[in-house]
Amino acid sequence: LLKKYPTKYNPINLESEMFRFLLFSNICHLRQLTEISGKAIKITIRR
């Protein structure tokens, strides 16, 4: 994923790569959280 988007700023190349990685991992984590909460909501609705 990181290689698809080459960094435009060479001086902070590594920092921006790290930032992009953290952003991507946060998005994945949020997606998992929403899935878990969605399942929890479904369980509570069934009751």
mmCIF file with all atom_site columns, N, CA and C in Angstrom, residues 1-44:
data_model
loop_
_atom_site.group_PDB
_atom_site.id
_atom_site.type_symbol
_atom_site.label_atom_id
_atom_site.label_alt_id
_atom_site.label_comp_id
_atom_site.label_asym_id
_atom_site.label_entity_id
_atom_site.label_seq_id
_atom_site.pdbx_PDB_ins_code
_atom_site.Cartn_x
_atom_site.Cartn_y
_atom_site.Cartn_z
_atom_site.occupancy
_atom_site.B_iso_or_equiv
_atom_site.pdbx_formal_charge
_atom_site.auth_seq_id
_atom_site.auth_comp_id
_atom_site.auth_asym_id
_atom_site.auth_atom_id
_atom_site.pdbx_PDB_model_num
ATOM 1   N N  . LEU A 1 1  ? 0.828   -1.207 0.000  1.00 0.00 ? 1  LEU A N  1
ATOM 2   C CA . LEU A 1 1  ? 0.000   0.000  0.000  1.00 0.00 ? 1  LEU A CA 1
ATOM 3   C C  . LEU A 1 1  ? 0.867   1.263  0.000  1.00 0.00 ? 1  LEU A C  1
ATOM 4   N N  . LEU A 1 2  ? 1.956   1.222  0.781  1.00 0.00 ? 2  LEU A N  1
ATOM 5   C CA . LEU A 1 2  ? 2.820   2.399  0.875  1.00 0.00 ? 2  LEU A CA 1
ATOM 6   C C  . LEU A 1 2  ? 3.519   2.688  -0.443 1.00 0.00 ? 2  LEU A C  1
ATOM 7   N N  . LYS A 1 3  ? 3.857   1.634  -1.181 1.00 0.00 ? 3  LYS A N  1
ATOM 8   C CA . LYS A 1 3  ? 4.595   1.824  -2.430 1.00 0.00 ? 3  LYS A CA 1
ATOM 9   C C  . LYS A 1 3  ? 3.699   2.395  -3.529 1.00 0.00 ? 3  LYS A C  1
ATOM 10  N N  . LYS A 1 4  ? 2.394   2.235  -3.408 1.00 0.00 ? 4  LYS A N  1
ATOM 11  C CA . LYS A 1 4  ? 1.479   2.770  -4.419 1.00 0.00 ? 4  LYS A CA 1
ATOM 12  C C  . LYS A 1 4  ? 1.453   4.296  -4.400 1.00 0.00 ? 4  LYS A C  1
ATOM 13  N N  . TYR A 1 5  ? 1.644   4.887  -3.215 1.00 0.00 ? 5  TYR A N  1
ATOM 14  C CA . TYR A 1 5  ? 1.608   6.338  -3.094 1.00 0.00 ? 5  TYR A CA 1
ATOM 15  C C  . TYR A 1 5  ? 2.996   6.869  -2.747 1.00 0.00 ? 5  TYR A C  1
ATOM 16  N N  . PRO A 1 6  ? 3.795   7.226  -3.763 1.00 0.00 ? 6  PRO A N  1
ATOM 17  C CA . PRO A 1 6  ? 5.134   7.755  -3.489 1.00 0.00 ? 6  PRO A CA 1
ATOM 18  C C  . PRO A 1 6  ? 5.049   9.103  -2.771 1.00 0.00 ? 6  PRO A C  1
ATOM 19  N N  . THR A 1 7  ? 5.948   9.308  -1.830 1.00 0.00 ? 7  THR A N  1
ATOM 20  C CA . THR A 1 7  ? 5.913   10.538 -1.039 1.00 0.00 ? 7  THR A CA 1
ATOM 21  C C  . THR A 1 7  ? 6.411   11.712 -1.871 1.00 0.00 ? 7  THR A C  1
ATOM 22  N N  . LYS A 1 8  ? 5.714   12.824 -1.775 1.00 0.00 ? 8  LYS A N  1
ATOM 23  C CA . LYS A 1 8  ? 6.079   14.020 -2.533 1.00 0.00 ? 8  LYS A CA 1
ATOM 24  C C  . LYS A 1 8  ? 7.170   14.810 -1.824 1.00 0.00 ? 8  LYS A C  1
ATOM 25  N N  . TYR A 1 9  ? 7.253   14.662 -0.496 1.00 0.00 ? 9  TYR A N  1
ATOM 26  C CA . TYR A 1 9  ? 8.227   15.429 0.280  1.00 0.00 ? 9  TYR A CA 1
ATOM 27  C C  . TYR A 1 9  ? 9.403   14.525 0.643  1.00 0.00 ? 9  TYR A C  1
ATOM 28  N N  . ASN A 1 10 ? 10.529  14.741 -0.015 1.00 0.00 ? 10 ASN A N  1
ATOM 29  C CA . ASN A 1 10 ? 11.697  13.892 0.216  1.00 0.00 ? 10 ASN A CA 1
ATOM 30  C C  . ASN A 1 10 ? 12.341  14.090 1.588  1.00 0.00 ? 10 ASN A C  1
ATOM 31  N N  . PRO A 1 11 ? 12.456  15.319 2.112  1.00 0.00 ? 11 PRO A N  1
ATOM 32  C CA . PRO A 1 11 ? 13.113  15.501 3.424  1.00 0.00 ? 11 PRO A CA 1
ATOM 33  C C  . PRO A 1 11 ? 12.408  14.735 4.533  1.00 0.00 ? 11 PRO A C  1
ATOM 34  N N  . ILE A 1 12 ? 11.084  14.717 4.510  1.00 0.00 ? 12 ILE A N  1
ATOM 35  C CA . ILE A 1 12 ? 10.339  14.006 5.556  1.00 0.00 ? 12 ILE A CA 1
ATOM 36  C C  . ILE A 1 12 ? 9.746   12.725 4.983  1.00 0.00 ? 12 ILE A C  1
ATOM 37  N N  . ASN A 1 13 ? 10.512  12.086 4.099  1.00 0.00 ? 13 ASN A N  1
ATOM 38  C CA . ASN A 1 13 ? 10.048  10.870 3.437  1.00 0.00 ? 13 ASN A CA 1
ATOM 39  C C  . ASN A 1 13 ? 9.670   9.802  4.449  1.00 0.00 ? 13 ASN A C  1
ATOM 40  N N  . LEU A 1 14 ? 10.599  9.512  5.348  1.00 0.00 ? 14 LEU A N  1
ATOM 41  C CA . LEU A 1 14 ? 10.388  8.452  6.331  1.00 0.00 ? 14 LEU A CA 1
ATOM 42  C C  . LEU A 1 14 ? 9.249   8.802  7.281  1.00 0.00 ? 14 LEU A C  1
ATOM 43  N N  . GLU A 1 15 ? 9.188   10.065 7.703  1.00 0.00 ? 15 GLU A N  1
ATOM 44  C CA . GLU A 1 15 ? 8.135   10.492 8.624  1.00 0.00 ? 15 GLU A CA 1
ATOM 45  C C  . GLU A 1 15 ? 6.762   10.364 7.984  1.00 0.00 ? 15 GLU A C  1
ATOM 46  N N  . SER A 1 16 ? 6.647   10.776 6.733  1.00 0.00 ? 16 SER A N  1
ATOM 47  C CA . SER A 1 16 ? 5.355   10.702 6.052  1.00 0.00 ? 16 SER A CA 1
ATOM 48  C C  . SER A 1 16 ? 4.955   9.250  5.800  1.00 0.00 ? 16 SER A C  1
ATOM 49  N N  . GLU A 1 17 ? 5.946   8.400  5.516  1.00 0.00 ? 17 GLU A N  1
ATOM 50  C CA . GLU A 1 17 ? 5.662   6.967  5.360  1.00 0.00 ? 17 GLU A CA 1
ATOM 51  C C  . GLU A 1 17 ? 5.109   6.403  6.660  1.00 0.00 ? 17 GLU A C  1
ATOM 52  N N  . MET A 1 18 ? 5.734   6.777  7.771  1.00 0.00 ? 18 MET A N  1
ATOM 53  C CA . MET A 1 18 ? 5.308   6.310  9.081  1.00 0.00 ? 18 MET A CA 1
ATOM 54  C C  . MET A 1 18 ? 3.912   6.829  9.394  1.00 0.00 ? 18 MET A C  1
ATOM 55  N N  . PHE A 1 19 ? 3.677   8.106  9.084  1.00 0.00 ? 19 PHE A N  1
ATOM 56  C CA . PHE A 1 19 ? 2.369   8.715  9.327  1.00 0.00 ? 19 PHE A CA 1
ATOM 57  C C  . PHE A 1 19 ? 1.293   7.997  8.522  1.00 0.00 ? 19 PHE A C  1
ATOM 58  N N  . ARG A 1 20 ? 1.614   7.698  7.254  1.00 0.00 ? 20 ARG A N  1
ATOM 59  C CA . ARG A 1 20 ? 0.651   7.019  6.379  1.00 0.00 ? 20 ARG A CA 1
ATOM 60  C C  . ARG A 1 20 ? 0.358   5.619  6.909  1.00 0.00 ? 20 ARG A C  1
ATOM 61  N N  . PHE A 1 21 ? 1.401   4.945  7.389  1.00 0.00 ? 21 PHE A N  1
ATOM 62  C CA . PHE A 1 21 ? 1.224   3.602  7.945  1.00 0.00 ? 21 PHE A CA 1
ATOM 63  C C  . PHE A 1 21 ? 0.336   3.645  9.185  1.00 0.00 ? 21 PHE A C  1
ATOM 64  N N  . LEU A 1 22 ? 0.586   4.622  10.065 1.00 0.00 ? 22 LEU A N  1
ATOM 65  C CA . LEU A 1 22 ? -0.216  4.763  11.284 1.00 0.00 ? 22 LEU A CA 1
ATOM 66  C C  . LEU A 1 22 ? -1.662  5.085  10.936 1.00 0.00 ? 22 LEU A C  1
ATOM 67  N N  . LEU A 1 23 ? -1.851  5.955  9.946  1.00 0.00 ? 23 LEU A N  1
ATOM 68  C CA . LEU A 1 23 ? -3.196  6.321  9.509  1.00 0.00 ? 23 LEU A CA 1
ATOM 69  C C  . LEU A 1 23 ? -3.927  5.096  8.978  1.00 0.00 ? 23 LEU A C  1
ATOM 70  N N  . PHE A 1 24 ? -3.236  4.305  8.146  1.00 0.00 ? 24 PHE A N  1
ATOM 71  C CA . PHE A 1 24 ? -3.834  3.099  7.565  1.00 0.00 ? 24 PHE A CA 1
ATOM 72  C C  . PHE A 1 24 ? -4.199  2.090  8.644  1.00 0.00 ? 24 PHE A C  1
ATOM 73  N N  . SER A 1 25 ? -3.295  1.898  9.616  1.00 0.00 ? 25 SER A N  1
ATOM 74  C CA . SER A 1 25 ? -3.557  0.938  10.693 1.00 0.00 ? 25 SER A CA 1
ATOM 75  C C  . SER A 1 25 ? -4.717  1.419  11.565 1.00 0.00 ? 25 SER A C  1
ATOM 76  N N  . ASN A 1 26 ? -4.813  2.742  11.756 1.00 0.00 ? 26 ASN A N  1
ATOM 77  C CA . ASN A 1 26 ? -5.934  3.293  12.523 1.00 0.00 ? 26 ASN A CA 1
ATOM 78  C C  . ASN A 1 26 ? -7.255  3.061  11.805 1.00 0.00 ? 26 ASN A C  1
ATOM 79  N N  . ILE A 1 27 ? -7.256  3.207  10.474 1.00 0.00 ? 27 ILE A N  1
ATOM 80  C CA . ILE A 1 27 ? -8.468  2.976  9.686  1.00 0.00 ? 27 ILE A CA 1
ATOM 81  C C  . ILE A 1 27 ? -8.891  1.513  9.799  1.00 0.00 ? 27 ILE A C  1
ATOM 82  N N  . CYS A 1 28 ? -7.924  0.597  9.709  1.00 0.00 ? 28 CYS A N  1
ATOM 83  C CA . CYS A 1 28 ? -8.222  -0.834 9.845  1.00 0.00 ? 28 CYS A CA 1
ATOM 84  C C  . CYS A 1 28 ? -8.774  -1.128 11.234 1.00 0.00 ? 28 CYS A C  1
ATOM 85  N N  . HIS A 1 29 ? -8.186  -0.504 12.255 1.00 0.00 ? 29 HIS A N  1
ATOM 86  C CA . HIS A 1 29 ? -8.622  -0.717 13.632 1.00 0.00 ? 29 HIS A CA 1
ATOM 87  C C  . HIS A 1 29 ? -10.050 -0.201 13.817 1.00 0.00 ? 29 HIS A C  1
ATOM 88  N N  . LEU A 1 30 ? -10.340 0.974  13.252 1.00 0.00 ? 30 LEU A N  1
ATOM 89  C CA . LEU A 1 30 ? -11.688 1.540  13.335 1.00 0.00 ? 30 LEU A CA 1
ATOM 90  C C  . LEU A 1 30 ? -12.693 0.633  12.646 1.00 0.00 ? 30 LEU A C  1
ATOM 91  N N  . ARG A 1 31 ? -12.296 0.065  11.511 1.00 0.00 ? 31 ARG A N  1
ATOM 92  C CA . ARG A 1 31 ? -13.184 -0.836 10.776 1.00 0.00 ? 31 ARG A CA 1
ATOM 93  C C  . ARG A 1 31 ? -13.526 -2.054 11.626 1.00 0.00 ? 31 ARG A C  1
ATOM 94  N N  . GLN A 1 32 ? -12.513 -2.611 12.303 1.00 0.00 ? 32 GLN A N  1
ATOM 95  C CA . GLN A 1 32 ? -12.740 -3.763 13.184 1.00 0.00 ? 32 GLN A CA 1
ATOM 96  C C  . GLN A 1 32 ? -13.659 -3.380 14.336 1.00 0.00 ? 32 GLN A C  1
ATOM 97  N N  . LEU A 1 33 ? -13.443 -2.193 14.913 1.00 0.00 ? 33 LEU A N  1
ATOM 98  C CA . LEU A 1 33 ? -14.274 -1.736 16.027 1.00 0.00 ? 33 LEU A CA 1
ATOM 99  C C  . LEU A 1 33 ? -15.721 -1.573 15.590 1.00 0.00 ? 33 LEU A C  1
ATOM 100 N N  . THR A 1 34 ? -15.941 -1.012 14.403 1.00 0.00 ? 34 THR A N  1
ATOM 101 C CA . THR A 1 34 ? -17.310 -0.817 13.918 1.00 0.00 ? 34 THR A CA 1
ATOM 102 C C  . THR A 1 34 ? -17.977 -2.156 13.648 1.00 0.00 ? 34 THR A C  1
ATOM 103 N N  . GLU A 1 35 ? -17.203 -3.129 13.147 1.00 0.00 ? 35 GLU A N  1
ATOM 104 C CA . GLU A 1 35 ? -17.758 -4.471 12.922 1.00 0.00 ? 35 GLU A CA 1
ATOM 105 C C  . GLU A 1 35 ? -18.171 -5.107 14.242 1.00 0.00 ? 35 GLU A C  1
ATOM 106 N N  . ILE A 1 36 ? -17.313 -4.989 15.259 1.00 0.00 ? 36 ILE A N  1
ATOM 107 C CA . ILE A 1 36 ? -17.598 -5.568 16.574 1.00 0.00 ? 36 ILE A CA 1
ATOM 108 C C  . ILE A 1 36 ? -18.820 -4.894 17.192 1.00 0.00 ? 36 ILE A C  1
ATOM 109 N N  . SER A 1 37 ? -18.872 -3.562 17.120 1.00 0.00 ? 37 SER A N  1
ATOM 110 C CA . SER A 1 37 ? -20.007 -2.838 17.701 1.00 0.00 ? 37 SER A CA 1
ATOM 111 C C  . SER A 1 37 ? -21.282 -3.144 16.921 1.00 0.00 ? 37 SER A C  1
ATOM 112 N N  . GLY A 1 38 ? -21.150 -3.329 15.603 1.00 0.00 ? 38 GLY A N  1
ATOM 113 C CA . GLY A 1 38 ? -22.308 -3.690 14.786 1.00 0.00 ? 38 GLY A CA 1
ATOM 114 C C  . GLY A 1 38 ? -22.871 -5.036 15.197 1.00 0.00 ? 38 GLY A C  1
ATOM 115 N N  . LYS A 1 39 ? -21.987 -6.004 15.447 1.00 0.00 ? 39 LYS A N  1
ATOM 116 C CA . LYS A 1 39 ? -22.420 -7.326 15.912 1.00 0.00 ? 39 LYS A CA 1
ATOM 117 C C  . LYS A 1 39 ? -23.081 -7.218 17.282 1.00 0.00 ? 39 LYS A C  1
ATOM 118 N N  . ALA A 1 40 ? -22.495 -6.389 18.154 1.00 0.00 ? 40 ALA A N  1
ATOM 119 C CA . ALA A 1 40 ? -23.055 -6.205 19.497 1.00 0.00 ? 40 ALA A CA 1
ATOM 120 C C  . ALA A 1 40 ? -24.451 -5.595 19.413 1.00 0.00 ? 40 ALA A C  1
ATOM 121 N N  . ILE A 1 41 ? -24.626 -4.634 18.511 1.00 0.00 ? 41 ILE A N  1
ATOM 122 C CA . ILE A 1 41 ? -25.939 -4.001 18.324 1.00 0.00 ? 41 ILE A CA 1
ATOM 123 C C  . ILE A 1 41 ? -26.945 -5.028 17.815 1.00 0.00 ? 41 ILE A C  1
ATOM 124 N N  . LYS A 1 42 ? -26.530 -5.877 16.884 1.00 0.00 ? 42 LYS A N  1
ATOM 125 C CA . LYS A 1 42 ? -27.417 -6.922 16.360 1.00 0.00 ? 42 LYS A CA 1
ATOM 126 C C  . LYS A 1 42 ? -27.854 -7.872 17.472 1.00 0.00 ? 42 LYS A C  1
ATOM 127 N N  . ILE A 1 43 ? -26.910 -8.216 18.354 1.00 0.00 ? 43 ILE A N  1
ATOM 128 C CA . ILE A 1 43 ? -27.216 -9.125 19.468 1.00 0.00 ? 43 ILE A CA 1
ATOM 129 C C  . ILE A 1 43 ? -28.234 -8.473 20.403 1.00 0.00 ? 43 ILE A C  1
ATOM 130 N N  . THR A 1 44 ? -28.042 -7.186 20.689 1.00 0.00 ? 44 THR A N  1
ATOM 131 C CA . THR A 1 44 ? -28.965 -6.497 21.599 1.00 0.00 ? 44 THR A CA 1
ATOM 132 C C  . THR A 1 44 ? -30.340 -6.338 20.950 1.00 0.00 ? 44 THR A C  1
#
